[in-house]
XYZ file of C-alpha atoms in Angstrom:
555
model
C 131.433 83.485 120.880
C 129.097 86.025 121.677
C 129.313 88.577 124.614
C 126.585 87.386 126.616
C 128.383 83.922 126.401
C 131.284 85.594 127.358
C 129.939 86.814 130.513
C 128.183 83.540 131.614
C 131.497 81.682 131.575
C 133.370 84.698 133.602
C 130.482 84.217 136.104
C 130.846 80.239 136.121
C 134.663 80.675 136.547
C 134.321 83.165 139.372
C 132.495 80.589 141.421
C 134.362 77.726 140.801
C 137.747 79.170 140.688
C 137.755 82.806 142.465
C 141.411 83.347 142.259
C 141.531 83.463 138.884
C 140.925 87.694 137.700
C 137.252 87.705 136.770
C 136.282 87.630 133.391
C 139.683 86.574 132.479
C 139.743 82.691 131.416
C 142.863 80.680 131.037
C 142.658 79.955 126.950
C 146.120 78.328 127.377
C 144.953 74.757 128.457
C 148.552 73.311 126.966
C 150.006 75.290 129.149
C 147.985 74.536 132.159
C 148.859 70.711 131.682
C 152.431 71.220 131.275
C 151.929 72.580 134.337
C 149.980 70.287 136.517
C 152.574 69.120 139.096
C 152.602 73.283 139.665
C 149.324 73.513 140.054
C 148.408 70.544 142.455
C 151.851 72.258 144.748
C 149.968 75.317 144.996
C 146.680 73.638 145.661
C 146.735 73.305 149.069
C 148.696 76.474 149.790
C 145.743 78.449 148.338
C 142.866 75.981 149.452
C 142.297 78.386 152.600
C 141.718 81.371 150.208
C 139.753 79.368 147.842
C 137.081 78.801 150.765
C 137.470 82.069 152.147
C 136.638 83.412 148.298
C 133.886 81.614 148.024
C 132.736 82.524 151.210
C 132.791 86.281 150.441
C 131.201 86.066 147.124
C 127.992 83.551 148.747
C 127.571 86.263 151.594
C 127.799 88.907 149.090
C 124.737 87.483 147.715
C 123.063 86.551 150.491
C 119.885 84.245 150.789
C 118.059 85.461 147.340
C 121.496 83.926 145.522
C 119.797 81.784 143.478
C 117.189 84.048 142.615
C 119.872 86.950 141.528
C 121.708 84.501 139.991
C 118.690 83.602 137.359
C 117.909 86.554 136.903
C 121.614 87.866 135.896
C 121.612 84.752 133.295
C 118.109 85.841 132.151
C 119.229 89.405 131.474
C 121.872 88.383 129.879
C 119.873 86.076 127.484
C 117.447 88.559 127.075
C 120.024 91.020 125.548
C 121.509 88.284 123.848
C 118.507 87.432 121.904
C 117.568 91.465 120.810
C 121.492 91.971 120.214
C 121.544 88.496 117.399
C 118.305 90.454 115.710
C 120.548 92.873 115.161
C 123.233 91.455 113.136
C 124.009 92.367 109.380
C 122.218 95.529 109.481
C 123.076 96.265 105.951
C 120.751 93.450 104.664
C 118.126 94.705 106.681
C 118.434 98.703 105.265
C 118.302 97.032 101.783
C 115.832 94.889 101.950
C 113.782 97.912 103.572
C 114.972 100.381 100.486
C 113.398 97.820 98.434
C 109.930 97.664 99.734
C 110.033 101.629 99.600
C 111.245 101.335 95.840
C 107.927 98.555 95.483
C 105.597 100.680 96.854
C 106.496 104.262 97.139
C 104.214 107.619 99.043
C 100.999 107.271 97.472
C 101.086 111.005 96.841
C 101.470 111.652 92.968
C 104.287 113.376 93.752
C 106.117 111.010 94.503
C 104.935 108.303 92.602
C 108.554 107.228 91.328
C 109.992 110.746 90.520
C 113.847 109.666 90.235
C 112.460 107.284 86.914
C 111.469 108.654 84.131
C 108.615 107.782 81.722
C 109.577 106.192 78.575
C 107.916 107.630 75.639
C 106.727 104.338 73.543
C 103.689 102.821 72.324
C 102.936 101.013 76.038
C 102.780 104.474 77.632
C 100.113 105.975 75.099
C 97.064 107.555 76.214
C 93.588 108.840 74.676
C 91.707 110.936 76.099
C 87.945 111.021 75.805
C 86.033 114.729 77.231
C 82.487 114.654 77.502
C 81.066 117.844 76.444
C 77.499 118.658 77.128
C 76.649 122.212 79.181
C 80.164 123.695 79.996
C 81.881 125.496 76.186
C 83.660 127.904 78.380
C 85.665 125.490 80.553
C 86.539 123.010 78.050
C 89.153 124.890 76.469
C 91.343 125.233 79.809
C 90.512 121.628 80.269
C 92.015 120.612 76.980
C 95.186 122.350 77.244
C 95.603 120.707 80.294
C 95.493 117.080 79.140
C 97.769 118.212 75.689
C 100.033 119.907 78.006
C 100.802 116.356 80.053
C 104.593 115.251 80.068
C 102.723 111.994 79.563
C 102.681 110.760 75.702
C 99.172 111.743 75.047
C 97.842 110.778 71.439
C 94.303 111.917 71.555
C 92.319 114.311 72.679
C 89.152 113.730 71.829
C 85.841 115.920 72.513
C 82.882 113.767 73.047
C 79.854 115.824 71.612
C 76.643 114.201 72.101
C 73.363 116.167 71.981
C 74.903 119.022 73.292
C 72.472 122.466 72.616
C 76.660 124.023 72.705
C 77.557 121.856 69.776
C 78.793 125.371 67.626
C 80.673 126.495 70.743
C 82.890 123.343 71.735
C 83.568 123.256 67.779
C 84.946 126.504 67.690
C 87.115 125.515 70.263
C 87.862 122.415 68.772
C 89.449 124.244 65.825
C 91.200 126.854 67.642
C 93.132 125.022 69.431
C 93.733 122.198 66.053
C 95.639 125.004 64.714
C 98.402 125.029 67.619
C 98.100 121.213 68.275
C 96.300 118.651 65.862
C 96.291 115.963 68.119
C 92.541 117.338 69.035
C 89.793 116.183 67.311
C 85.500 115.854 67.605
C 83.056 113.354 67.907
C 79.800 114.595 67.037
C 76.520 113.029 66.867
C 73.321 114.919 67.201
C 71.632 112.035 68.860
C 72.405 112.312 72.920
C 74.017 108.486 73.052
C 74.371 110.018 77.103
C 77.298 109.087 79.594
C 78.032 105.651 78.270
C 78.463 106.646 74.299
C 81.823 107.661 75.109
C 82.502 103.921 75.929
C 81.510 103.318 72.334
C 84.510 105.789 70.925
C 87.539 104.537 72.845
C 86.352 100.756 71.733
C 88.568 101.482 68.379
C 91.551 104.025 70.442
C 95.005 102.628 69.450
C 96.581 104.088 72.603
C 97.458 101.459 75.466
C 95.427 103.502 78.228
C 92.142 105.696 77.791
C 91.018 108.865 79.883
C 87.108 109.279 80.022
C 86.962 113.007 81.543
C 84.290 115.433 82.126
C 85.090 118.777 80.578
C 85.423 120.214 84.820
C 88.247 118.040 85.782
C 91.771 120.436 85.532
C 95.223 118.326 85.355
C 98.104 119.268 86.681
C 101.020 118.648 83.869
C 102.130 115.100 85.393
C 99.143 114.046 86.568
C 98.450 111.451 83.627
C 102.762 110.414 84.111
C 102.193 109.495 87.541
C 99.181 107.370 87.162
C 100.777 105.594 84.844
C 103.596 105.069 86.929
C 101.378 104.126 89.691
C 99.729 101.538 87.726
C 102.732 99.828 85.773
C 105.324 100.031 88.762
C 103.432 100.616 91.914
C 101.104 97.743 91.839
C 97.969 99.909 91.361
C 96.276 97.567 88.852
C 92.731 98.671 88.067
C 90.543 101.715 87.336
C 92.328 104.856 88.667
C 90.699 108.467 89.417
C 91.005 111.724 90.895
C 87.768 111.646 92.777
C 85.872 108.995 94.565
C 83.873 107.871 97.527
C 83.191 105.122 99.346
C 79.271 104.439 100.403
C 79.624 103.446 103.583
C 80.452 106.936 103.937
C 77.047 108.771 102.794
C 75.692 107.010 106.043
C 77.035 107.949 109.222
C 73.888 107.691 111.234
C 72.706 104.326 109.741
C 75.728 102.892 110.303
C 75.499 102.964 113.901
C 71.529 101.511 113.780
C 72.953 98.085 111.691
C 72.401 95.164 113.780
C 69.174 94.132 112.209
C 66.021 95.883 112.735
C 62.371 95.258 111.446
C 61.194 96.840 108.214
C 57.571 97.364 108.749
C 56.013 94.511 106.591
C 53.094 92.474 107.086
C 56.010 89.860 107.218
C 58.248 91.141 109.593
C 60.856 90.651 107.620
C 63.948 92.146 108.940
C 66.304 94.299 107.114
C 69.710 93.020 106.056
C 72.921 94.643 106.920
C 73.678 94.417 102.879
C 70.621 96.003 102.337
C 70.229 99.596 100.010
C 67.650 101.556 100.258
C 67.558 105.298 98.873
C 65.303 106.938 101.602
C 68.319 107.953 103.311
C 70.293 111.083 102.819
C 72.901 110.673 100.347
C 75.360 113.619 101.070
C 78.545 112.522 99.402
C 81.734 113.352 100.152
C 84.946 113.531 98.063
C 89.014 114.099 98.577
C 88.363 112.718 102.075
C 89.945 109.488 101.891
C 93.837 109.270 101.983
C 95.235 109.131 98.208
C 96.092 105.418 97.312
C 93.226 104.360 98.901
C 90.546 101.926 97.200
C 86.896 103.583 96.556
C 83.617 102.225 95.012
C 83.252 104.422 92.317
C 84.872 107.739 90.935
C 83.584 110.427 89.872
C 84.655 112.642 86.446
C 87.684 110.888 85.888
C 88.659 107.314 84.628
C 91.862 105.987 84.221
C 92.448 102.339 82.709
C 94.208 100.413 80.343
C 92.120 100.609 76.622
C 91.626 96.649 76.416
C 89.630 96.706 79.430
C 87.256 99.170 78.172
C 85.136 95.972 76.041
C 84.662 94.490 79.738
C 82.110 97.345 80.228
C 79.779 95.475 77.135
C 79.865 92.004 78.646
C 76.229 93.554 80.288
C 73.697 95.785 79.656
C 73.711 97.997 82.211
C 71.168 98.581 84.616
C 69.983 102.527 83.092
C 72.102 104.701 80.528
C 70.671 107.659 82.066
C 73.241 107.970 84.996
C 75.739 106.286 87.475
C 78.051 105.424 84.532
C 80.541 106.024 87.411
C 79.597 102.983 89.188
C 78.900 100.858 86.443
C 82.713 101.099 85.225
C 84.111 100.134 89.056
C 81.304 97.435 89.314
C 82.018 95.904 85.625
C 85.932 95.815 86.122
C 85.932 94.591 89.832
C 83.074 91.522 88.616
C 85.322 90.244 85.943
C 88.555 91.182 85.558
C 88.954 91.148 90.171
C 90.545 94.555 89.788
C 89.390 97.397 92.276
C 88.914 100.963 91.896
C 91.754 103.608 93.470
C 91.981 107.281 94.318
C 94.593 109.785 94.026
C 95.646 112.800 95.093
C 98.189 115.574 95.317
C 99.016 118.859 97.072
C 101.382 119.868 94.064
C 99.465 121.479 91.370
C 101.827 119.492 88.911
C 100.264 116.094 90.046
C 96.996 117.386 90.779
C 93.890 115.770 89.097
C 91.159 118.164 90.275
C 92.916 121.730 90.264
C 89.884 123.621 89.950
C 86.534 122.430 91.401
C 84.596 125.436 90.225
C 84.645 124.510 86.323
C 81.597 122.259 87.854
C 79.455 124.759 89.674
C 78.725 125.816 86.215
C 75.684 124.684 83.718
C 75.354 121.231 85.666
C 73.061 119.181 83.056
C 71.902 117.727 86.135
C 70.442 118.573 89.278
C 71.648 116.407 92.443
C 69.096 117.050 94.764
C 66.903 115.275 97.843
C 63.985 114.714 96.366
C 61.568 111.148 97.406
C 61.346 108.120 96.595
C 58.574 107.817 93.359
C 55.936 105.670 94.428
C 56.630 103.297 91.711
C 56.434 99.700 91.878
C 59.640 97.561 90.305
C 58.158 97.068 86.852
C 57.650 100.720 86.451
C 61.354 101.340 88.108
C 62.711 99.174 85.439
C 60.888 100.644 82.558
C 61.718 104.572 83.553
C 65.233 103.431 83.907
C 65.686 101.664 80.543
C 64.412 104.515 78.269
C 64.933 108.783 78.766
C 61.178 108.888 79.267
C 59.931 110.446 82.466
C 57.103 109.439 84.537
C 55.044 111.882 86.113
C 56.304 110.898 89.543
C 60.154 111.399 88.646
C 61.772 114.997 87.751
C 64.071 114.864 85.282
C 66.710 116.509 86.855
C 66.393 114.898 89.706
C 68.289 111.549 89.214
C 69.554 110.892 93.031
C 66.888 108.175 93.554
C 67.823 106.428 89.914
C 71.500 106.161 90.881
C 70.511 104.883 94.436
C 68.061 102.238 92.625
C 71.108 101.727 90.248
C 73.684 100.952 92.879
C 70.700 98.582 94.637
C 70.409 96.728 91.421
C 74.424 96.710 90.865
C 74.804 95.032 94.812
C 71.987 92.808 93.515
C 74.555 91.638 90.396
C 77.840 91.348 92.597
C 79.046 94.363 93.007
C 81.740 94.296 96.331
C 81.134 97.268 98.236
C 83.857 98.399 100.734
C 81.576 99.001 103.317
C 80.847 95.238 103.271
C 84.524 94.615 105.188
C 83.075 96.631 108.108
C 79.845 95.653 107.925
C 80.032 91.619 107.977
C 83.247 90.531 110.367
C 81.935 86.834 109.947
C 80.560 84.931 106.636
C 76.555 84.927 105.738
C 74.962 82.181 104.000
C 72.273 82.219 101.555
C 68.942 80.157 100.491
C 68.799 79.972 96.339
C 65.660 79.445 94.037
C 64.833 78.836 90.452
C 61.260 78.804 89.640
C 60.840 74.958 89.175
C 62.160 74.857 93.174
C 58.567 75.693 93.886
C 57.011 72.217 91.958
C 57.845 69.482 95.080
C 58.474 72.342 97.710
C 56.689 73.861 100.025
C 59.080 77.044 100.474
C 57.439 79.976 102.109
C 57.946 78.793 105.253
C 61.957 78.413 104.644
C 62.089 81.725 102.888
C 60.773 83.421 106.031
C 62.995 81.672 108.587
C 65.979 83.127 106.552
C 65.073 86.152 105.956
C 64.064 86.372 109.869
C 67.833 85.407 110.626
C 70.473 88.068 110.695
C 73.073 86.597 108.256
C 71.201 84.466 105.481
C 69.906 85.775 102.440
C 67.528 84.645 99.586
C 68.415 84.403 96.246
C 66.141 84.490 92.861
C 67.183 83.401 89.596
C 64.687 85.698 86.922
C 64.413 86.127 83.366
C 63.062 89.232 84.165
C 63.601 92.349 86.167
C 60.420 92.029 87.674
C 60.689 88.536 88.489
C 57.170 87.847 87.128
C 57.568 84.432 87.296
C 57.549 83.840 90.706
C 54.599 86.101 91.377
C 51.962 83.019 91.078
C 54.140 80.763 92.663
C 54.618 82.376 96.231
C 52.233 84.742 98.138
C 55.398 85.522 100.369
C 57.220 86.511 96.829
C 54.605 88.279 95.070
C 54.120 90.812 98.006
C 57.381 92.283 97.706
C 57.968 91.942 94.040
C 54.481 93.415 92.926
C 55.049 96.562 95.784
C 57.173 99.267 96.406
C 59.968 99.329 94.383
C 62.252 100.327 97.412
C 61.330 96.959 99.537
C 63.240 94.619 97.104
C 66.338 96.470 98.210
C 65.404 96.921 101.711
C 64.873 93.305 102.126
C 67.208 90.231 102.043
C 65.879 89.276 98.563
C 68.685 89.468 95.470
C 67.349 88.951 91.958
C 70.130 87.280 89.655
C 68.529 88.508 86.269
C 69.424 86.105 83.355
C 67.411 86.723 80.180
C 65.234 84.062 78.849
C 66.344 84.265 75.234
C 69.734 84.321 75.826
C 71.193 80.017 74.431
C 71.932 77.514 76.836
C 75.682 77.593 76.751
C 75.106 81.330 77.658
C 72.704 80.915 80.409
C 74.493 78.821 82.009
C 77.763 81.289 81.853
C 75.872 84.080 83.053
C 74.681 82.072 85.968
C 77.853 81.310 87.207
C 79.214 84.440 86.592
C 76.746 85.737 88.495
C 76.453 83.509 91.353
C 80.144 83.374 91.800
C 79.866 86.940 92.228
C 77.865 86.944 94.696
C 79.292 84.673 96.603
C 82.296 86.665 96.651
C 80.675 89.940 97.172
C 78.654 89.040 100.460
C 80.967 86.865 101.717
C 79.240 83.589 101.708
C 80.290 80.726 103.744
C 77.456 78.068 102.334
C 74.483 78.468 99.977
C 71.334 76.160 100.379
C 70.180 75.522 96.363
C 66.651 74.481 95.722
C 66.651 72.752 92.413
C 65.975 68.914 90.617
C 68.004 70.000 87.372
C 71.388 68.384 87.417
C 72.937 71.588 85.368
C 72.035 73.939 87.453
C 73.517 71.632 90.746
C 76.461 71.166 88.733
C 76.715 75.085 87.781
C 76.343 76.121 91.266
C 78.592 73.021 92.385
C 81.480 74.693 90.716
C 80.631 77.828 91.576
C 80.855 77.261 95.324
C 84.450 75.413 94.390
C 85.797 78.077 92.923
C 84.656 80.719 95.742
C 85.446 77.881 98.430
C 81.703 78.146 99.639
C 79.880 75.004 101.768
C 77.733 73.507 98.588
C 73.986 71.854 100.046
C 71.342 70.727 98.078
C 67.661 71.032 99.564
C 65.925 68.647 101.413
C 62.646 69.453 102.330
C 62.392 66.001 105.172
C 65.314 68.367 107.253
């Protein structure tokens, strides 16, 4: 019997019997009817007090007696209820020590510190350095991932094109004499930022590093990133440097419910839209360590199957925004995301010294504007080194804005989108035979002119040529400013032409799935007559749980 019970009885038995002590209840009932004949003698010689008891105690209480009274029994029941939470406190601490145990300070620090790392072949890493501008630095960079109480295999010292090739050799082979697991890659062909991808496609290790030769470890850096991935529940790409883009703009932000890009159309701007007009300062080791980013920058954590996930697609340039490509190729199809870490304690720092990259940057990050270049001639600067005459070539802000565009375009789930759309879109989808019993123009514009629906393209090109003769609407964007097909609520879903059916069809709901996921569709619209492409989007929208329509031009 519980206290409050306890309490509510006393009260009953001082009412009904007020000579007996309060809170004391006869328990010996036996007793009591051996004792009857006693009782019923007494009765009437106490009957007088009884009343006059009862009398006292009613008076006591005056006329709000009832009132009182409920409330007593509802304070009572109150405490009651708190007081059974309570009970068998010692589950409670341990089931509370084992969330902490599950997912522990996201600080490096004190990512696990009490187990230790066991030194076998599911703990090996390799790490990959890109060397291009920066011979001085690399050597305190290498002793700092050979130094990691992590079991570290490789070290390996990307060297592509570099005009230091003699220099990072040198250093190569000064420090093989102390500790062989160093070694070169050389090529005198610049394969850029993604040729490292191509050496850790044959690493033995069970996680790779890609690095840039300015990134410092601390010694247990690498430890507690593995840690954080194998017991903390950190599965995917993890980094010492990232951003997220809904940071870069602060003033846009607040200027998001929809407004009218000046178009003959009047087509008004999407809240997914990209568009690289806008200042771009980005900002690093602001977010809180644990946290998920959109890209990272310098430094790439992962485990060494994953890397042949980044060759599923060609990516969008090989000139820059590697960086994104990696968090955008992982989070499409393996579902992982992308986290940053950090650390106050030089042992578990990742970035220790940000000035190794103030020095010989092979690229210059500045604000320059947009090339007036239409999307054909975006496409074909970004898939060859060649330079127009209307793009600097160390100027690549604008071709990692266009490449992020394109990457959104694809799938790619920014975080921004969580505080952007609080409710789901829906979206209006064409293939160029939707145009041969349709009228569509009309359509295409009422979407676009609503907040929260977006058209989709399927192309076999980047510049979507194929739609140019079939819609006036179409052609005006596609054949104009490069910037207005990511200003606008227009997504191309690029599927080569010569790719075989079996693939095509793959791709398309690879794609389209992706989409779905990364805009947050509620219901897509699909304007088509070919029963594979129904069936492909049909699944598509099962598997994302999206409303599935077909067309009808009558409604």
């Amino acid at each position: 019997m519980v206290w409050y019970d306890y309490c509510i009885l006393s009260l009953e038995r001082m009412i009904r019997y007020p000579l007996v002590p309060f809170g004391r209840p006869s328990m010996n009932d036996a007793w009591e009817e051996r004792n009857v004949s006693n009782v019923e003698k007494k009765r009437k010689a106490v009957g007088q007090g009884i009343a006059m008891k009862k009398q006292r105690l009613w008076g006591l209480l005056g006329g709000k007696k009832l009132i009182l009274l409920s409330l007593f029994i509802l304070v009572l029941y109150m405490f009651g209820v708190k007081g059974t939470k309570k009970q068998c406190p010692l589950q409670k601490h341990q089931v509370k020590r084992h969330v902490e145990l599950a997912r522990p300070k996201v600080d490096l620090k004190y990512m696990f510190p009490q187990r230790e790392l066991e030194k076998s072949d599911e703990n090996t890493v390799t790490v990959i350095i890109s060397c291009y501008m920066r011979p001085n630095s690399f050597e305190t960079v290498a002793l700092s991932f050979l130094n990691q109480t992590a079991p570290i295999t490789d070290v390996i010292a990307y060297i592509s094109g570099s005009p230091f090739k003699e220099e990072y050799l040198a250093v190569v082979e000064k420090i093989k004499q102390v500790d062989p697991r160093i070694s070169a890659f050389v090529s005198d062909v610049n394969l850029g930022y993604f040729g490292r991808f191509q050496v850790a496609l044959q690493v033995t290790s069970s996680f790779v590093v890609f690095a840039d030769d300015d990134v410092m470890q601390g010694s247990k850096t690498i430890e507690a990133l593995i840690k954080a991935y194998k017991y903390a529940g950190y599965v995917g790409v993890l980094g010492v440097r990232g951003v997220r883009y809904d940071s870069i703009f602060p003033a846009w932000l607040k200027r998001l419910r929809p407004s009218v890009v000046s178009t003959k159309h009047g087509v008004i701007q999407s809240e997914l839209s990209f568009s690289s007009v806008r200042p771009t300062e980005i900002q690093t080791h602001w977010l809180k360590s644990g946290s998920e980013v959109d890209t990272l920058f310098s430094f790439w954590f992962m485990p060494s199957s994953w890397v042949r996930i980044l060759y599923m697609e060609q990516p969008v340039t090989t000139v820059t925004a590697e960086d994104m490509y990696i968090s955008y190729m992982i989070q499409k199809y393996l579902g992982k995301p992308t986290y940053y870490f950090y650390s106050d304690d030089p042992n578990f720092c990742g970035y220790l010294s940000p000035e190794l990259g103030d020095h010989n940057r092979s690229w210059v990050d500045v604000k320059d504007d947009l090339p007036n270049i239409t999307l054909s001639q975006l496409h074909e600067a970004l898939s060859s080194s060649k330079v127009t005459s209307n793009v600097s070539s160390r100027a690549y802000r604008w071709v990692r804005n266009a490449v992020l565009a394109s990457l959104v375009e694809r799938g790619f789930h920014l975080k921004r989108m969580e505080k952007l759309r609080n409710h789901k879109g829906r979206a209006l989808l064409l293939f160029p035979n939707s145009f041969e019993r349709n009228s569509l123009e009309k359509d295409m514009k009422k979407c676009m002119e609503e907040a929260d629906t977006s058209v989709w393209i399927v192309c076999n090109q980047p510049d979507c040529r194929e739609f140019v003769h079939l819609s006036n609407f179409l052609a005006e964007i596609l054949q104009g400013h490069y910037s207005m097909i990511f200003s606008n609520k227009l997504f191309r879903i690029i599927i080569p032409g010569e790719t075989s059916l079996y693939s095509y069809y793959s791709k398309l709901l690879t794609d389209i799935a992706a989409l779905m996921r990364s805009q947050h569709i509620s219901d897509v619209l699909v304007v088509s007559d070919n029963s594979l492409e129904l069936q492909t989007l049909k699944l598509a929208a099962e598997l994302e749980q999206v409303q599935y329509r077909v067309y009808d031009s009558r409604t």
